[in-house]
Amino acid sequence: MHDIRALRADPAAFDADLARRGVEPVSAKLLAWDEERRQAQTVLQEKQGRRKALAREIGALKRNGSDSSDLEAEGLALRAEMEALEEQVNVLGRESTALLANLPNRLDATVPEGPDESANVVQHEWGTKPTFAFTPKQHFELGETLKQMDFATAAKLSGSRFVVLRGGIARLARALGQFMLDLHVTEHGYTETQVPVMVNDDAMYGTDKLPKFADQSFRTEDGRWLIPTAEVPLTASVSGDILEASALPLRMTALSQCFRSEAGAAGRDVRGMLRQHQFEKVEMVSVTTPEESDAEHERMTRCAEKVLEKLNIPYRRVLLCAGDTGFGAAKTFDLEAWLPGQDAWREISSCSNTRDFQARRMNARYRPQAGAAPAFVHTLNGSGLAVGRTLIAVMENYQNEDGSVTVPDVLRPYMGGIEKII
């Protein structure tokens, strides 16, 4: 959500910022509604004052036994006028809120121009791509040959974009999630959290998933939403709160199931585990002050990079351009892992600073100092990492010619000492 005061102060800058995302100018319409609503509110307040005065005058006349019928008629007319004004104020408020709720966040000045992912900017690369004396396979070829990755049974149970994992690969997926959690808690200072995977409308709206992404989420018959990421319950846990500055930054992490309808993804990544309706992810969320959010963004991204470095998976950091930056983000770094089977870089983490965009929607604030007026916090979220995509990266980078997969050293304690999946 946007600050209407900032829009009033510089509507041209507001429109120019959103134009970077391809959004048509809206400030004139919003300001016209805002002015009409404020004028109606002023008239309403004047009529409320007159009605209170009338009530006193009518009371005085009745105590004196005088006729108050004219004043009572005026009072009835005022009530009708006030009801009409209240409806006008409410309608204008709803229209403004609905429009604002569908406008994306304003981008950071350092976000590069560009219409789509082709304009993203590689910041740096890490690691050495593995070389093979054979043609490397994709993860689903490895998994199906090992008979430990079963898409056919999953389709029988649930339809497309699901998978059943078995044996060593299932254990490897579990090991990855536990390893990531332990790393973020013990070395990176995040608080481990278990969260519900079903949330209400307010939690989804506050974290900018509604109304924009309703068609990309699953909803239960009783009106709850299956979370697309643990970002939603972690971030929404501070909705409506006024936090003390001394409590910031809050750093939370959770390993959860995630659910996405993948609306509009027909024909994309139909083979394998890259794009699933249900998957696991370790999420990182930070709640901090405006002054510290840029530094926190860098810190969070480094925490995600550390996972890949400890797994010795080659990756690169990419700064997303204006046309590829997500709806709620002011700035996003993607981490892309090297997948030898695809001979391509593929996204494995996104780390975003939403500034106060989510905080305004869910009224999450902090008190900068004792006695000071509350101010909006800044919220950040990042994948640390997507478990399924990390599993893919491990399988493809650690594959052997005989179809087995070597277990990375850092995961062996989580695998009971198993060195190879066969």
CSV table of C-alpha atoms in Angstrom, one decimal:
chain,number,residue,atom,x,y,z
A,1,MET,CA,0.0,0.0,0.0
A,2,HIS,CA,1.2,3.5,-0.7
A,3,ASP,CA,1.4,6.7,1.4
A,4,ILE,CA,-1.3,9.0,0.0
A,5,ARG,CA,0.6,12.0,1.6
A,6,ALA,CA,3.7,11.1,-0.6
A,7,LEU,CA,1.4,11.0,-3.6
A,8,ARG,CA,0.0,14.4,-2.8
A,9,ALA,CA,3.4,15.9,-2.3
A,10,ASP,CA,4.8,14.7,-5.7
A,11,PRO,CA,2.3,13.0,-8.0
A,12,ALA,CA,4.6,13.2,-11.0
A,13,ALA,CA,7.3,11.2,-9.2
A,14,PHE,CA,4.7,8.7,-8.1
A,15,ASP,CA,3.5,8.1,-11.7
A,16,ALA,CA,7.1,8.1,-13.0
A,17,ASP,CA,8.0,5.4,-10.5
A,18,LEU,CA,5.1,3.2,-11.5
A,19,ALA,CA,5.7,3.8,-15.2
A,20,ARG,CA,9.0,1.9,-14.8
A,21,ARG,CA,6.8,-1.2,-14.2
A,22,GLY,CA,4.5,-0.3,-17.1
A,23,VAL,CA,1.7,1.1,-15.0
A,24,GLU,CA,-0.4,3.9,-16.5
A,25,PRO,CA,-0.6,7.2,-14.6
A,26,VAL,CA,-3.1,7.1,-11.8
A,27,SER,CA,-2.2,10.0,-9.5
A,28,ALA,CA,-4.7,12.4,-11.1
A,29,LYS,CA,-7.6,9.9,-10.5
A,30,LEU,CA,-6.4,9.2,-6.9
A,31,LEU,CA,-6.0,12.8,-6.0
A,32,ALA,CA,-9.4,13.7,-7.5
A,33,TRP,CA,-11.0,11.0,-5.4
A,34,ASP,CA,-9.0,12.1,-2.4
A,35,GLU,CA,-10.0,15.7,-2.7
A,36,GLU,CA,-13.6,14.8,-3.2
A,37,ARG,CA,-13.6,12.5,-0.2
A,38,ARG,CA,-11.9,15.2,2.0
A,39,GLN,CA,-14.4,17.8,0.9
A,40,ALA,CA,-17.3,15.5,1.7
A,41,GLN,CA,-15.7,14.7,5.0
A,42,THR,CA,-15.4,18.4,5.8
A,43,VAL,CA,-19.0,19.1,5.0
A,44,LEU,CA,-20.0,16.0,7.0
A,45,GLN,CA,-18.2,17.3,10.0
A,46,GLU,CA,-19.9,20.7,9.6
A,47,LYS,CA,-23.3,19.1,9.5
A,48,GLN,CA,-22.4,16.9,12.5
A,49,GLY,CA,-21.6,20.1,14.4
A,50,ARG,CA,-24.9,21.7,13.3
A,51,ARG,CA,-26.8,18.6,14.4
A,52,LYS,CA,-25.3,18.7,17.9
A,53,ALA,CA,-26.2,22.4,18.2
A,54,LEU,CA,-29.7,21.6,17.0
A,55,ALA,CA,-30.1,18.9,19.7
A,56,ARG,CA,-29.1,21.4,22.4
A,57,GLU,CA,-31.6,24.1,21.0
A,58,ILE,CA,-34.4,21.5,20.7
A,59,GLY,CA,-33.7,20.4,24.3
A,60,ALA,CA,-33.9,24.0,25.5
A,61,LEU,CA,-37.1,24.8,23.7
A,62,LYS,CA,-38.8,21.6,25.1
A,63,ARG,CA,-37.7,22.4,28.6
A,64,ASN,CA,-39.4,25.9,28.2
A,65,GLY,CA,-42.5,24.4,26.6
A,66,SER,CA,-41.8,26.1,23.3
A,67,ASP,CA,-42.5,24.7,19.8
A,68,SER,CA,-39.4,22.9,18.4
A,69,SER,CA,-41.0,21.3,15.3
A,70,ASP,CA,-39.1,23.5,12.8
A,71,LEU,CA,-35.8,22.6,14.4
A,72,GLU,CA,-36.7,18.9,14.5
A,73,ALA,CA,-37.6,19.0,10.8
A,74,GLU,CA,-34.2,20.5,10.1
A,75,GLY,CA,-32.6,17.8,12.2
A,76,LEU,CA,-34.3,15.1,10.2
A,77,ALA,CA,-33.2,16.7,6.9
A,78,LEU,CA,-29.6,16.9,8.3
A,79,ARG,CA,-29.6,13.2,9.2
A,80,ALA,CA,-30.5,12.3,5.6
A,81,GLU,CA,-27.8,14.6,4.2
A,82,MET,CA,-25.3,13.2,6.6
A,83,GLU,CA,-26.1,9.6,5.6
A,84,ALA,CA,-25.6,10.5,2.0
A,85,LEU,CA,-22.3,12.2,2.8
A,86,GLU,CA,-21.2,9.2,4.8
A,87,GLU,CA,-22.0,6.9,1.9
A,88,GLN,CA,-20.1,9.2,-0.4
A,89,VAL,CA,-17.0,9.2,1.8
A,90,ASN,CA,-17.2,5.4,2.2
A,91,VAL,CA,-17.5,4.8,-1.5
A,92,LEU,CA,-14.6,7.1,-2.4
A,93,GLY,CA,-12.5,5.5,0.3
A,94,ARG,CA,-13.3,2.0,-1.0
A,95,GLU,CA,-12.5,3.0,-4.6
A,96,SER,CA,-9.2,4.6,-3.6
A,97,THR,CA,-8.2,1.6,-1.4
A,98,ALA,CA,-9.1,-0.8,-4.1
A,99,LEU,CA,-7.0,1.0,-6.7
A,100,LEU,CA,-4.1,1.5,-4.3
A,101,ALA,CA,-4.2,-2.2,-3.3
A,102,ASN,CA,-3.6,-3.3,-6.9
A,103,LEU,CA,-0.7,-0.9,-7.5
A,104,PRO,CA,2.8,-2.4,-7.1
A,105,ASN,CA,5.5,-1.1,-4.8
A,106,ARG,CA,7.7,1.8,-5.9
A,107,LEU,CA,11.1,0.6,-7.1
A,108,ASP,CA,14.4,1.4,-5.5
A,109,ALA,CA,16.4,3.9,-7.6
A,110,THR,CA,19.2,1.2,-8.1
A,111,VAL,CA,16.8,-1.2,-9.9
A,112,PRO,CA,17.8,-1.3,-13.6
A,113,GLU,CA,15.4,-0.5,-16.3
A,114,GLY,CA,14.0,-3.3,-18.5
A,115,PRO,CA,10.8,-5.1,-19.5
A,116,ASP,CA,11.6,-8.6,-18.4
A,117,GLU,CA,14.3,-11.1,-17.1
A,118,SER,CA,16.5,-10.4,-20.2
A,119,ALA,CA,17.4,-7.0,-18.6
A,120,ASN,CA,18.4,-8.5,-15.2
A,121,VAL,CA,22.0,-7.7,-14.1
A,122,VAL,CA,24.4,-10.3,-12.9
A,123,GLN,CA,26.1,-9.0,-9.8
A,124,HIS,CA,28.6,-11.8,-9.2
A,125,GLU,CA,29.2,-15.5,-9.7
A,126,TRP,CA,30.5,-18.0,-7.2
A,127,GLY,CA,32.0,-21.5,-7.6
A,128,THR,CA,33.3,-23.7,-10.4
A,129,LYS,CA,30.9,-25.5,-12.7
A,130,PRO,CA,31.5,-29.2,-12.5
A,131,THR,CA,32.9,-31.0,-15.5
A,132,PHE,CA,31.8,-34.5,-16.5
A,133,ALA,CA,33.3,-37.3,-18.6
A,134,PHE,CA,29.7,-38.1,-19.7
A,135,THR,CA,26.6,-36.2,-20.7
A,136,PRO,CA,25.0,-35.0,-17.4
A,137,LYS,CA,21.3,-35.9,-16.9
A,138,GLN,CA,18.5,-33.8,-15.6
A,139,HIS,CA,17.2,-34.5,-12.0
A,140,PHE,CA,14.1,-36.3,-13.1
A,141,GLU,CA,16.1,-38.7,-15.3
A,142,LEU,CA,18.4,-39.5,-12.4
A,143,GLY,CA,15.5,-39.8,-9.9
A,144,GLU,CA,13.3,-42.0,-12.2
A,145,THR,CA,16.3,-44.3,-13.0
A,146,LEU,CA,17.0,-44.7,-9.3
A,147,LYS,CA,13.2,-45.4,-8.8
A,148,GLN,CA,13.2,-42.8,-6.0
A,149,MET,CA,11.3,-40.0,-7.8
A,150,ASP,CA,7.9,-41.0,-8.9
A,151,PHE,CA,5.7,-38.6,-10.9
A,152,ALA,CA,3.3,-41.2,-12.2
A,153,THR,CA,2.1,-42.2,-8.8
A,154,ALA,CA,1.8,-38.6,-7.8
A,155,ALA,CA,-0.3,-37.9,-10.9
A,156,LYS,CA,-2.5,-40.8,-10.0
A,157,LEU,CA,-3.0,-39.4,-6.5
A,158,SER,CA,-3.1,-35.7,-7.2
A,159,GLY,CA,-2.7,-34.8,-10.8
A,160,SER,CA,0.1,-33.0,-12.5
A,161,ARG,CA,2.9,-31.0,-10.8
A,162,PHE,CA,3.3,-33.3,-7.8
A,163,VAL,CA,5.9,-35.9,-7.0
A,164,VAL,CA,6.4,-38.8,-4.6
A,165,LEU,CA,10.0,-39.1,-3.3
A,166,ARG,CA,11.3,-42.4,-1.9
A,167,GLY,CA,14.4,-43.8,-0.2
A,168,GLY,CA,17.6,-41.9,-0.4
A,169,ILE,CA,16.2,-39.0,-2.4
A,170,ALA,CA,13.4,-38.5,0.2
A,171,ARG,CA,16.0,-38.6,2.9
A,172,LEU,CA,18.2,-36.1,1.0
A,173,ALA,CA,15.3,-33.7,0.8
A,174,ARG,CA,14.7,-34.0,4.5
A,175,ALA,CA,18.4,-33.5,5.2
A,176,LEU,CA,18.5,-30.3,3.1
A,177,GLY,CA,15.6,-28.7,5.1
A,178,GLN,CA,17.2,-29.6,8.4
A,179,PHE,CA,20.6,-28.4,7.3
A,180,MET,CA,19.3,-25.0,6.1
A,181,LEU,CA,17.3,-24.5,9.3
A,182,ASP,CA,20.3,-25.3,11.5
A,183,LEU,CA,22.5,-23.0,9.6
A,184,HIS,CA,20.1,-20.0,9.7
A,185,VAL,CA,19.5,-20.5,13.5
A,186,THR,CA,23.0,-21.3,14.7
A,187,GLU,CA,25.1,-19.2,12.4
A,188,HIS,CA,22.8,-16.5,11.1
A,189,GLY,CA,20.8,-15.6,14.2
A,190,TYR,CA,17.2,-16.4,12.9
A,191,THR,CA,14.6,-17.7,15.3
A,192,GLU,CA,13.2,-21.0,14.2
A,193,THR,CA,9.4,-20.8,13.9
A,194,GLN,CA,6.7,-23.3,13.1
A,195,VAL,CA,3.7,-21.6,11.4
A,196,PRO,CA,0.2,-22.5,10.2
A,197,VAL,CA,0.0,-23.4,6.5
A,198,MET,CA,-3.5,-22.0,6.3
A,199,VAL,CA,-4.2,-18.3,6.9
A,200,ASN,CA,-7.0,-15.9,6.7
A,201,ASP,CA,-7.7,-13.0,4.2
A,202,ASP,CA,-6.1,-10.4,6.4
A,203,ALA,CA,-2.7,-12.3,6.5
A,204,MET,CA,-2.8,-12.7,2.7
A,205,TYR,CA,-3.8,-9.1,2.1
A,206,GLY,CA,-1.2,-7.7,4.5
A,207,THR,CA,1.6,-9.5,2.8
A,208,ASP,CA,0.4,-8.2,-0.7
A,209,LYS,CA,-0.9,-11.6,-1.9
A,210,LEU,CA,-4.4,-10.4,-2.1
A,211,PRO,CA,-6.1,-9.3,-4.2
A,212,LYS,CA,-3.4,-9.4,-6.9
A,213,PHE,CA,-2.5,-13.1,-6.6
A,214,ALA,CA,-5.8,-14.8,-5.6
A,215,ASP,CA,-5.8,-16.9,-8.8
A,216,GLN,CA,-2.3,-18.2,-7.9
A,217,SER,CA,-3.3,-19.5,-4.5
A,218,PHE,CA,-5.4,-22.4,-3.2
A,219,ARG,CA,-8.4,-21.6,-1.0
A,220,THR,CA,-10.3,-24.0,1.3
A,221,GLU,CA,-14.0,-24.3,1.4
A,222,ASP,CA,-14.2,-22.5,4.7
A,223,GLY,CA,-12.4,-19.4,3.4
A,224,ARG,CA,-8.8,-20.0,4.5
A,225,TRP,CA,-5.8,-19.8,2.1
A,226,LEU,CA,-3.0,-22.4,1.8
A,227,ILE,CA,0.2,-20.4,2.1
A,228,PRO,CA,2.3,-19.8,-1.0
A,229,THR,CA,5.3,-19.3,1.3
A,230,ALA,CA,6.0,-19.0,5.0
A,231,GLU,CA,6.6,-15.4,4.3
A,232,VAL,CA,2.9,-14.8,4.8
A,233,PRO,CA,2.4,-16.1,8.4
A,234,LEU,CA,5.9,-15.0,9.5
A,235,THR,CA,5.4,-11.4,8.3
A,236,ALA,CA,1.8,-11.2,9.3
A,237,SER,CA,2.7,-12.2,12.8
A,238,VAL,CA,3.5,-8.5,13.5
A,239,SER,CA,0.3,-7.1,11.9
A,240,GLY,CA,-1.3,-4.5,14.0
A,241,ASP,CA,1.6,-4.4,16.4
A,242,ILE,CA,3.7,-1.5,17.7
A,243,LEU,CA,7.1,-2.9,18.4
A,244,GLU,CA,9.9,-1.3,20.5
A,245,ALA,CA,12.9,-0.2,18.5
A,246,SER,CA,15.1,-2.3,20.9
A,247,ALA,CA,13.3,-5.4,19.7
A,248,LEU,CA,14.4,-4.9,16.1
A,249,PRO,CA,15.5,-6.4,13.9
A,250,LEU,CA,13.2,-9.4,14.2
A,251,ARG,CA,14.7,-12.4,12.2
A,252,MET,CA,12.5,-15.4,11.8
A,253,THR,CA,12.9,-18.6,9.7
A,254,ALA,CA,10.6,-21.5,9.0
A,255,LEU,CA,10.6,-24.7,7.0
A,256,SER,CA,7.1,-25.2,5.7
A,257,GLN,CA,5.0,-26.7,2.9
A,258,CYS,CA,4.1,-24.2,0.3
A,259,PHE,CA,1.2,-24.3,-2.2
A,260,ARG,CA,0.8,-22.5,-5.5
A,261,SER,CA,-1.7,-23.0,-8.3
A,262,GLU,CA,0.9,-22.0,-10.9
A,263,ALA,CA,-1.8,-20.2,-12.8
A,264,GLY,CA,-0.4,-19.1,-16.2
A,265,ALA,CA,2.4,-21.7,-16.1
A,266,ALA,CA,0.9,-24.1,-18.6
A,267,GLY,CA,3.7,-25.6,-20.7
A,268,ARG,CA,6.5,-24.3,-18.5
A,269,ASP,CA,8.8,-26.8,-16.7
A,270,VAL,CA,6.3,-29.6,-17.1
A,271,ARG,CA,8.9,-32.2,-16.5
A,272,GLY,CA,10.4,-32.7,-13.1
A,273,MET,CA,10.3,-30.8,-9.8
A,274,LEU,CA,11.1,-27.2,-10.8
A,275,ARG,CA,7.5,-26.0,-10.8
A,276,GLN,CA,5.2,-27.8,-8.4
A,277,HIS,CA,1.8,-27.2,-6.7
A,278,GLN,CA,3.2,-28.3,-3.4
A,279,PHE,CA,6.8,-27.9,-2.3
A,280,GLU,CA,9.0,-27.2,0.8
A,281,LYS,CA,10.9,-24.1,1.4
A,282,VAL,CA,13.0,-22.6,4.2
A,283,GLU,CA,11.9,-18.9,4.5
A,284,MET,CA,13.7,-16.0,6.1
A,285,VAL,CA,11.8,-12.9,7.2
A,286,SER,CA,13.2,-9.8,8.8
A,287,VAL,CA,11.3,-6.9,10.4
A,288,THR,CA,13.5,-3.8,10.9
A,289,THR,CA,13.8,0.0,10.8
A,290,PRO,CA,13.8,2.0,7.6
A,291,GLU,CA,17.4,3.0,8.3
A,292,GLU,CA,18.6,-0.6,8.5
A,293,SER,CA,16.6,-2.3,5.8
A,294,ASP,CA,19.1,-1.9,3.0
A,295,ALA,CA,21.8,-3.4,5.1
A,296,GLU,CA,19.4,-6.2,6.2
A,297,HIS,CA,18.7,-6.9,2.6
A,298,GLU,CA,22.3,-7.5,1.9
A,299,ARG,CA,22.7,-9.6,5.0
A,300,MET,CA,19.7,-11.8,4.2
A,301,THR,CA,21.0,-12.4,0.7
A,302,ARG,CA,24.4,-13.4,2.0
A,303,CYS,CA,22.7,-15.9,4.4
A,304,ALA,CA,21.0,-17.5,1.4
A,305,GLU,CA,24.3,-17.5,-0.5
A,306,LYS,CA,26.0,-19.3,2.4
A,307,VAL,CA,23.7,-22.3,2.0
A,308,LEU,CA,24.9,-22.7,-1.6
A,309,GLU,CA,28.5,-22.2,-0.7
A,310,LYS,CA,28.5,-24.8,2.0
A,311,LEU,CA,26.8,-27.2,-0.5
A,312,ASN,CA,29.4,-26.2,-3.1
A,313,ILE,CA,26.8,-25.4,-5.7
A,314,PRO,CA,27.8,-22.8,-8.3
A,315,TYR,CA,25.5,-19.8,-8.2
A,316,ARG,CA,25.2,-16.3,-9.3
A,317,ARG,CA,23.5,-13.3,-7.8
A,318,VAL,CA,21.2,-11.3,-10.1
A,319,LEU,CA,19.6,-7.9,-9.5
A,320,LEU,CA,16.2,-8.0,-11.0
A,321,CYS,CA,15.2,-5.2,-13.4
A,322,ALA,CA,12.0,-3.1,-13.2
A,323,GLY,CA,9.9,-5.4,-15.3
A,324,ASP,CA,10.9,-8.6,-13.5
A,325,THR,CA,10.7,-7.3,-9.9
A,326,GLY,CA,7.8,-8.8,-7.9
A,327,PHE,CA,4.6,-6.8,-7.1
A,328,GLY,CA,5.5,-6.1,-3.5
A,329,ALA,CA,9.2,-5.7,-3.7
A,330,ALA,CA,11.2,-2.4,-4.0
A,331,LYS,CA,14.3,-4.4,-4.8
A,332,THR,CA,15.1,-8.0,-5.3
A,333,PHE,CA,18.2,-10.2,-5.6
A,334,ASP,CA,17.7,-13.6,-7.2
A,335,LEU,CA,20.2,-16.4,-6.6
A,336,GLU,CA,20.5,-18.8,-9.6
A,337,ALA,CA,22.1,-22.2,-9.2
A,338,TRP,CA,23.9,-23.9,-12.0
A,339,LEU,CA,22.1,-27.0,-13.3
A,340,PRO,CA,24.4,-29.2,-15.4
A,341,GLY,CA,21.5,-31.4,-16.7
A,342,GLN,CA,19.8,-28.3,-18.1
A,343,ASP,CA,23.0,-26.5,-18.9
A,344,ALA,CA,21.4,-23.4,-17.5
A,345,TRP,CA,21.2,-21.1,-14.5
A,346,ARG,CA,17.9,-21.5,-12.6
A,347,GLU,CA,16.4,-19.4,-9.8
A,348,ILE,CA,16.8,-21.0,-6.4
A,349,SER,CA,16.2,-18.0,-4.1
A,350,SER,CA,14.7,-14.6,-4.2
A,351,CYS,CA,15.5,-12.0,-1.4
A,352,SER,CA,13.4,-8.9,-1.4
A,353,ASN,CA,13.1,-5.7,0.5
A,354,THR,CA,9.5,-4.5,0.5
A,355,ARG,CA,10.3,-1.4,2.5
A,356,ASP,CA,7.1,-0.2,4.3
A,357,PHE,CA,4.8,-1.6,1.5
A,358,GLN,CA,3.5,-4.6,3.5
A,359,ALA,CA,3.7,-2.7,6.8
A,360,ARG,CA,1.2,-0.1,5.7
A,361,ARG,CA,-1.2,-2.8,4.5
A,362,MET,CA,-1.1,-4.6,7.9
A,363,ASN,CA,-0.4,-1.6,10.1
A,364,ALA,CA,2.8,-2.9,11.5
A,365,ARG,CA,4.8,-0.2,13.3
A,366,TYR,CA,7.5,0.5,15.8
A,367,ARG,CA,8.3,3.3,18.3
A,368,PRO,CA,11.6,4.9,17.3
A,369,GLN,CA,12.2,6.1,20.9
A,370,ALA,CA,10.2,6.5,24.1
A,371,GLY,CA,7.3,8.8,23.7
A,372,ALA,CA,7.8,9.1,19.9
A,373,ALA,CA,4.9,8.6,17.5
A,374,PRO,CA,4.9,5.1,15.9
A,375,ALA,CA,6.4,4.7,12.4
A,376,PHE,CA,6.0,1.9,9.9
A,377,VAL,CA,8.6,-0.9,10.0
A,378,HIS,CA,10.3,-2.3,6.9
A,379,THR,CA,9.8,-6.0,6.1
A,380,LEU,CA,12.1,-8.3,4.1
A,381,ASN,CA,11.7,-11.9,2.9
A,382,GLY,CA,14.0,-14.4,1.2
A,383,SER,CA,14.2,-18.1,0.3
A,384,GLY,CA,16.9,-19.8,2.3
A,385,LEU,CA,16.4,-22.0,0.2
A,386,ALA,CA,13.6,-23.7,-1.8
A,387,VAL,CA,14.2,-27.3,-0.8
A,388,GLY,CA,13.0,-28.9,-4.0
A,389,ARG,CA,15.1,-26.7,-6.2
A,390,THR,CA,18.1,-27.2,-4.0
A,391,LEU,CA,17.6,-31.0,-4.2
A,392,ILE,CA,17.6,-30.6,-8.0
A,393,ALA,CA,20.8,-28.6,-7.9
A,394,VAL,CA,22.5,-31.2,-5.6
A,395,MET,CA,21.4,-34.1,-7.7
A,396,GLU,CA,22.6,-32.6,-11.0
A,397,ASN,CA,25.9,-31.2,-9.7
A,398,TYR,CA,26.8,-34.4,-7.7
A,399,GLN,CA,25.7,-37.0,-10.2
A,400,ASN,CA,27.9,-39.9,-11.3
A,401,GLU,CA,28.2,-41.7,-14.6
A,402,ASP,CA,26.5,-44.8,-13.1
A,403,GLY,CA,23.5,-42.7,-12.2
A,404,SER,CA,24.2,-42.5,-8.5
A,405,VAL,CA,24.4,-39.2,-6.6
A,406,THR,CA,27.2,-38.4,-4.2
A,407,VAL,CA,26.0,-36.8,-0.9
A,408,PRO,CA,27.7,-33.4,-0.2
A,409,ASP,CA,30.0,-33.6,2.8
A,410,VAL,CA,27.9,-31.1,4.8
A,411,LEU,CA,24.8,-33.2,4.5
A,412,ARG,CA,26.3,-36.6,5.5
A,413,PRO,CA,25.7,-36.1,9.3
A,414,TYR,CA,22.0,-35.6,8.4
A,415,MET,CA,22.1,-38.7,6.2
A,416,GLY,CA,23.4,-41.1,8.8
A,417,GLY,CA,26.8,-41.1,7.2
A,418,ILE,CA,25.5,-42.2,3.8
A,419,GLU,CA,28.0,-41.0,1.1
A,420,LYS,CA,26.1,-42.0,-2.1
A,421,ILE,CA,22.5,-42.5,-3.2
A,422,ILE,CA,22.2,-45.6,-5.3
